[in-house]
Amino acid sequence: MQSSEADLIQRFLDGEEQAVQLVDSWISQAAWGFRQRLSRDWEDVFQEIRLELTRLLIQKKFRGESSLKTYLWRVVNHTCIDRVRALSRWRWEALDDLDHRGVLVQHAKQGDRKEFRDLMLRVVEQSSEECRKLWRLVLEGYSYREMSESLGVAEPTLRVRVLRCRKKAVEARDQLLDESPES
């Protein structure tokens, strides 16, 4: 590592304004391609990048095998990619919190809870044995990795199967709600 980079790192860690501004400009340049996709989360991601970079520099993870700017670009890209992936993941909603139109339901009365529990039991009864087995494992707290190892199925394949089971359950729930006399 060059002495000028070591000096810049120390000044950045000390919070010297010019060093921080330089590093911030490098972060902005490196993240330019991600800014549009991260628009509303950009400020949070920016702070996350700063924290990660500071943590890595304090732990002396930067060994000088590349320039500091190149190292920073890698940190920025990995952090942005992780955030984009996190944002693109499915947002799960509990089946018992949505009505058949997908509207959030507030259960005020105990009777409503019983009716909804009965509905969920009917949905489970209509589900395949494979789906019931997967849900049982999920409810017991197994991770996808543990489930894939015990079932001998690749983790991505397992995730797709769980997603398909969930989709079928939502369809079954909607069909049962459409058939009910109260709809």
XYZ file of N, CA, C and O in Angstrom, residues 7-84:
312
model
N -2.175 7.316 4.197
C -2.464 8.636 4.757
C -3.934 8.997 4.538
O -4.606 9.486 5.454
N -4.433 8.735 3.330
C -5.840 9.027 3.026
C -6.763 8.199 3.918
O -7.753 8.716 4.447
N -6.444 6.926 4.100
C -7.258 6.062 4.959
C -7.308 6.623 6.381
O -8.379 6.732 6.981
N -6.166 6.987 6.901
C -6.114 7.513 8.267
C -6.895 8.819 8.388
O -7.639 9.028 9.341
N -6.743 9.684 7.395
C -7.487 10.958 7.424
C -8.992 10.706 7.331
O -9.788 11.362 7.997
N -9.394 9.734 6.494
C -10.809 9.377 6.381
C -11.322 8.857 7.724
O -12.387 9.265 8.198
N -10.578 7.949 8.330
C -10.996 7.380 9.612
C -11.019 8.425 10.719
O -11.812 8.328 11.651
N -10.161 9.435 10.596
C -10.146 10.527 11.570
C -11.261 11.533 11.321
O -11.479 12.432 12.129
N -11.942 11.395 10.177
C -13.057 12.283 9.865
C -12.656 13.611 9.252
O -13.446 14.558 9.246
N -11.458 13.678 8.688
C -11.011 14.914 8.046
C -11.926 15.209 6.857
O -12.170 14.360 6.009
N -12.412 16.423 6.798
C -13.436 16.803 5.826
C -13.033 16.517 4.378
O -13.815 15.960 3.616
N -11.829 16.914 3.974
C -11.404 16.700 2.587
C -11.326 15.218 2.245
O -11.735 14.809 1.154
N -10.816 14.406 3.148
C -10.715 12.966 2.904
C -12.108 12.346 2.800
O -12.366 11.519 1.916
N -12.999 12.756 3.686
C -14.369 12.237 3.656
C -15.063 12.646 2.358
O -15.742 11.834 1.722
N -14.877 13.884 1.930
C -15.485 14.348 0.676
C -14.950 13.567 -0.514
O -15.704 13.203 -1.421
N -13.657 13.289 -0.533
C -13.070 12.515 -1.625
C -13.651 11.104 -1.660
O -14.080 10.626 -2.719
N -13.688 10.456 -0.514
C -14.242 9.103 -0.451
C -15.723 9.118 -0.822
O -16.202 8.248 -1.562
N -16.473 10.105 -0.340
C -17.892 10.221 -0.704
C -18.072 10.388 -2.210
O -18.989 9.818 -2.802
N -17.189 11.156 -2.842
C -17.288 11.330 -4.304
C -16.993 10.011 -5.016
O -17.645 9.674 -6.001
N -16.028 9.245 -4.506
C -15.751 7.922 -5.090
C -16.951 6.985 -4.925
O -17.293 6.248 -5.845
N -17.587 7.042 -3.765
C -18.780 6.212 -3.533
C -19.872 6.580 -4.527
O -20.481 5.713 -5.162
N -20.114 7.872 -4.708
C -21.155 8.326 -5.644
C -20.844 7.884 -7.070
O -21.738 7.457 -7.805
N -19.579 8.002 -7.465
C -19.189 7.576 -8.809
C -19.379 6.067 -8.983
O -19.910 5.608 -10.004
N -18.942 5.309 -7.995
C -19.026 3.852 -8.091
C -20.472 3.359 -8.095
O -20.784 2.349 -8.715
N -21.348 4.071 -7.425
C -22.744 3.637 -7.307
C -23.633 4.236 -8.387
O -24.836 3.976 -8.396
N -23.073 4.994 -9.292
C -23.876 5.701 -10.282
C -24.851 4.765 -11.005
O -26.030 5.087 -11.175
N -24.406 3.599 -11.398
C -25.274 2.663 -12.120
C -26.408 2.095 -11.289
O -27.379 1.576 -11.830
N -26.303 2.183 -9.987
C -27.329 1.637 -9.092
C -28.287 2.698 -8.561
O -29.323 2.365 -7.998
N -27.933 3.949 -8.728
C -28.688 5.034 -8.084
C -30.160 5.042 -8.475
O -31.022 5.265 -7.643
N -30.456 4.806 -9.744
C -31.854 4.848 -10.175
C -32.647 3.710 -9.533
O -33.759 3.910 -9.058
N -32.078 2.517 -9.479
C -32.779 1.378 -8.890
C -32.930 1.518 -7.376
O -33.838 0.948 -6.787
N -32.024 2.257 -6.765
C -32.048 2.428 -5.314
C -32.580 3.794 -4.904
O -32.384 4.208 -3.757
N -33.258 4.464 -5.803
C -33.621 5.870 -5.624
C -34.124 6.218 -4.227
O -33.563 7.073 -3.559
N -35.172 5.587 -3.768
C -35.723 5.971 -2.458
C -34.893 5.436 -1.303
O -34.991 5.918 -0.190
N -34.044 4.433 -1.560
C -33.205 3.858 -0.512
C -31.766 4.352 -0.591
O -30.928 3.904 0.191
N -31.486 5.255 -1.529
C -30.104 5.624 -1.777
C -29.393 6.167 -0.540
O -28.267 5.787 -0.249
N -30.031 7.048 0.203
C -29.377 7.630 1.381
C -29.009 6.554 2.399
O -27.924 6.593 2.988
N -29.905 5.587 2.594
C -29.611 4.486 3.515
C -28.456 3.635 3.000
O -27.580 3.225 3.765
N -28.476 3.349 1.710
C -27.410 2.542 1.113
C -26.081 3.283 1.208
O -25.048 2.685 1.521
N -26.111 4.578 0.965
C -24.895 5.387 1.050
C -24.282 5.278 2.450
O -23.077 5.052 2.601
N -25.114 5.398 3.466
C -24.626 5.287 4.847
C -24.131 3.872 5.140
O -23.128 3.678 5.833
N -24.828 2.899 4.596
C -24.412 1.503 4.776
C -23.027 1.269 4.151
O -22.185 0.581 4.735
N -22.805 1.850 2.986
C -21.508 1.730 2.318
C -20.422 2.380 3.167
O -19.348 1.803 3.366
N -20.708 3.568 3.647
C -19.733 4.262 4.504
C -19.373 3.426 5.727
O -18.208 3.296 6.090
N -20.400 2.876 6.376
C -20.163 2.046 7.562
C -19.339 0.807 7.218
O -18.401 0.451 7.947
N -19.694 0.150 6.132
C -18.967 -1.051 5.727
C -17.517 -0.726 5.386
O -16.594 -1.431 5.795
N -17.315 0.338 4.643
C -15.957 0.741 4.290
C -15.155 1.081 5.546
O -14.006 0.641 5.692
N -15.750 1.810 6.457
C -15.068 2.173 7.708
C -14.712 0.913 8.499
O -13.590 0.775 8.985
N -15.662 -0.005 8.594
C -15.411 -1.252 9.315
C -14.245 -2.014 8.694
O -13.338 -2.482 9.393
N -14.251 -2.134 7.377
C -13.183 -2.868 6.682
C -11.825 -2.194 6.846
O -10.811 -2.868 7.025
N -11.822 -0.869 6.789
C -10.553 -0.154 6.931
C -10.022 -0.244 8.367
O -8.815 -0.402 8.573
N -10.895 -0.162 9.343
C -10.470 -0.297 10.739
C -9.891 -1.692 10.985
O -8.890 -1.844 11.681
N -10.525 -2.699 10.384
C -10.053 -4.078 10.550
C -8.854 -4.395 9.647
O -8.409 -5.530 9.602
N -8.398 -3.390 8.914
C -7.243 -3.518 8.026
C -7.440 -4.613 6.970
O -6.510 -5.364 6.645
N -8.648 -4.695 6.449
C -8.949 -5.660 5.388
C -8.367 -5.209 4.044
O -8.139 -6.033 3.175
N -8.183 -3.908 3.891
C -7.549 -3.396 2.675
C -6.052 -3.642 2.795
O -5.390 -3.102 3.659
N -5.538 -4.505 1.892
C -4.134 -4.898 1.967
C -3.261 -4.208 0.933
O -2.075 -4.476 0.840
N -3.859 -3.363 0.111
C -3.080 -2.628 -0.877
C -2.762 -3.415 -2.132
O -1.898 -3.010 -2.909
N -3.441 -4.534 -2.367
C -3.209 -5.324 -3.573
C -3.774 -4.629 -4.809
O -3.426 -4.967 -5.931
N -4.672 -3.710 -4.591
C -5.215 -2.854 -5.647
C -5.197 -1.444 -5.083
O -4.849 -1.229 -3.933
N -5.616 -0.508 -5.902
C -5.681 0.861 -5.374
C -6.857 0.964 -4.403
O -7.793 0.157 -4.447
N -6.803 1.945 -3.535
C -7.890 2.166 -2.587
C -9.194 2.437 -3.327
O -10.249 1.947 -2.939
N -9.107 3.186 -4.402
C -10.307 3.514 -5.176
C -10.929 2.241 -5.757
O -12.145 2.062 -5.726
N -10.111 1.331 -6.264
C -10.613 0.060 -6.800
C -11.266 -0.762 -5.690
O -12.339 -1.346 -5.880
N -10.627 -0.810 -4.544
C -11.169 -1.533 -3.399
C -12.530 -0.948 -3.008
O -13.496 -1.672 -2.783
N -12.596 0.361 -2.940
C -13.841 1.039 -2.596
C -14.935 0.699 -3.615
O -16.075 0.450 -3.239
N -14.598 0.676 -4.894
C -15.582 0.354 -5.923
C -16.149 -1.045 -5.695
O -17.336 -1.286 -5.894
N -15.300 -1.979 -5.301
C -15.791 -3.342 -5.027
C -16.760 -3.339 -3.846
O -17.803 -3.983 -3.889
N -16.405 -2.629 -2.796
C -17.279 -2.541 -1.616
C -18.622 -1.927 -2.010
O -19.690 -2.436 -1.645
N -18.575 -0.850 -2.773
C -19.802 -0.172 -3.211
C -20.653 -1.113 -4.057
O -21.868 -1.246 -3.829
N -20.039 -1.765 -5.023
C -20.796 -2.656 -5.904
C -21.410 -3.817 -5.141
O -22.578 -4.142 -5.353
N -20.666 -4.425 -4.254
C -21.212 -5.551 -3.491
C -22.363 -5.095 -2.597
O -23.392 -5.782 -2.511
N -22.220 -3.951 -1.958
C -23.276 -3.442 -1.084
C -24.531 -3.104 -1.899
O -25.655 -3.440 -1.496
N -24.346 -2.452 -3.038
C -25.497 -2.089 -3.876
C -26.188 -3.332 -4.437
O -27.421 -3.403 -4.460
N -25.407 -4.295 -4.875
C -25.997 -5.527 -5.407
C -26.792 -6.236 -4.312
O -27.907 -6.712 -4.556
N -26.239 -6.299 -3.116
C -26.972 -6.924 -2.009
C -28.294 -6.216 -1.753
O -29.320 -6.860 -1.533
N -28.300 -4.891 -1.784
C -29.531 -4.140 -1.536
C -30.531 -4.350 -2.672
O -31.723 -4.534 -2.420
N -30.072 -4.327 -3.917
C -30.976 -4.546 -5.049
C -31.600 -5.929 -4.947
O -32.807 -6.095 -5.166
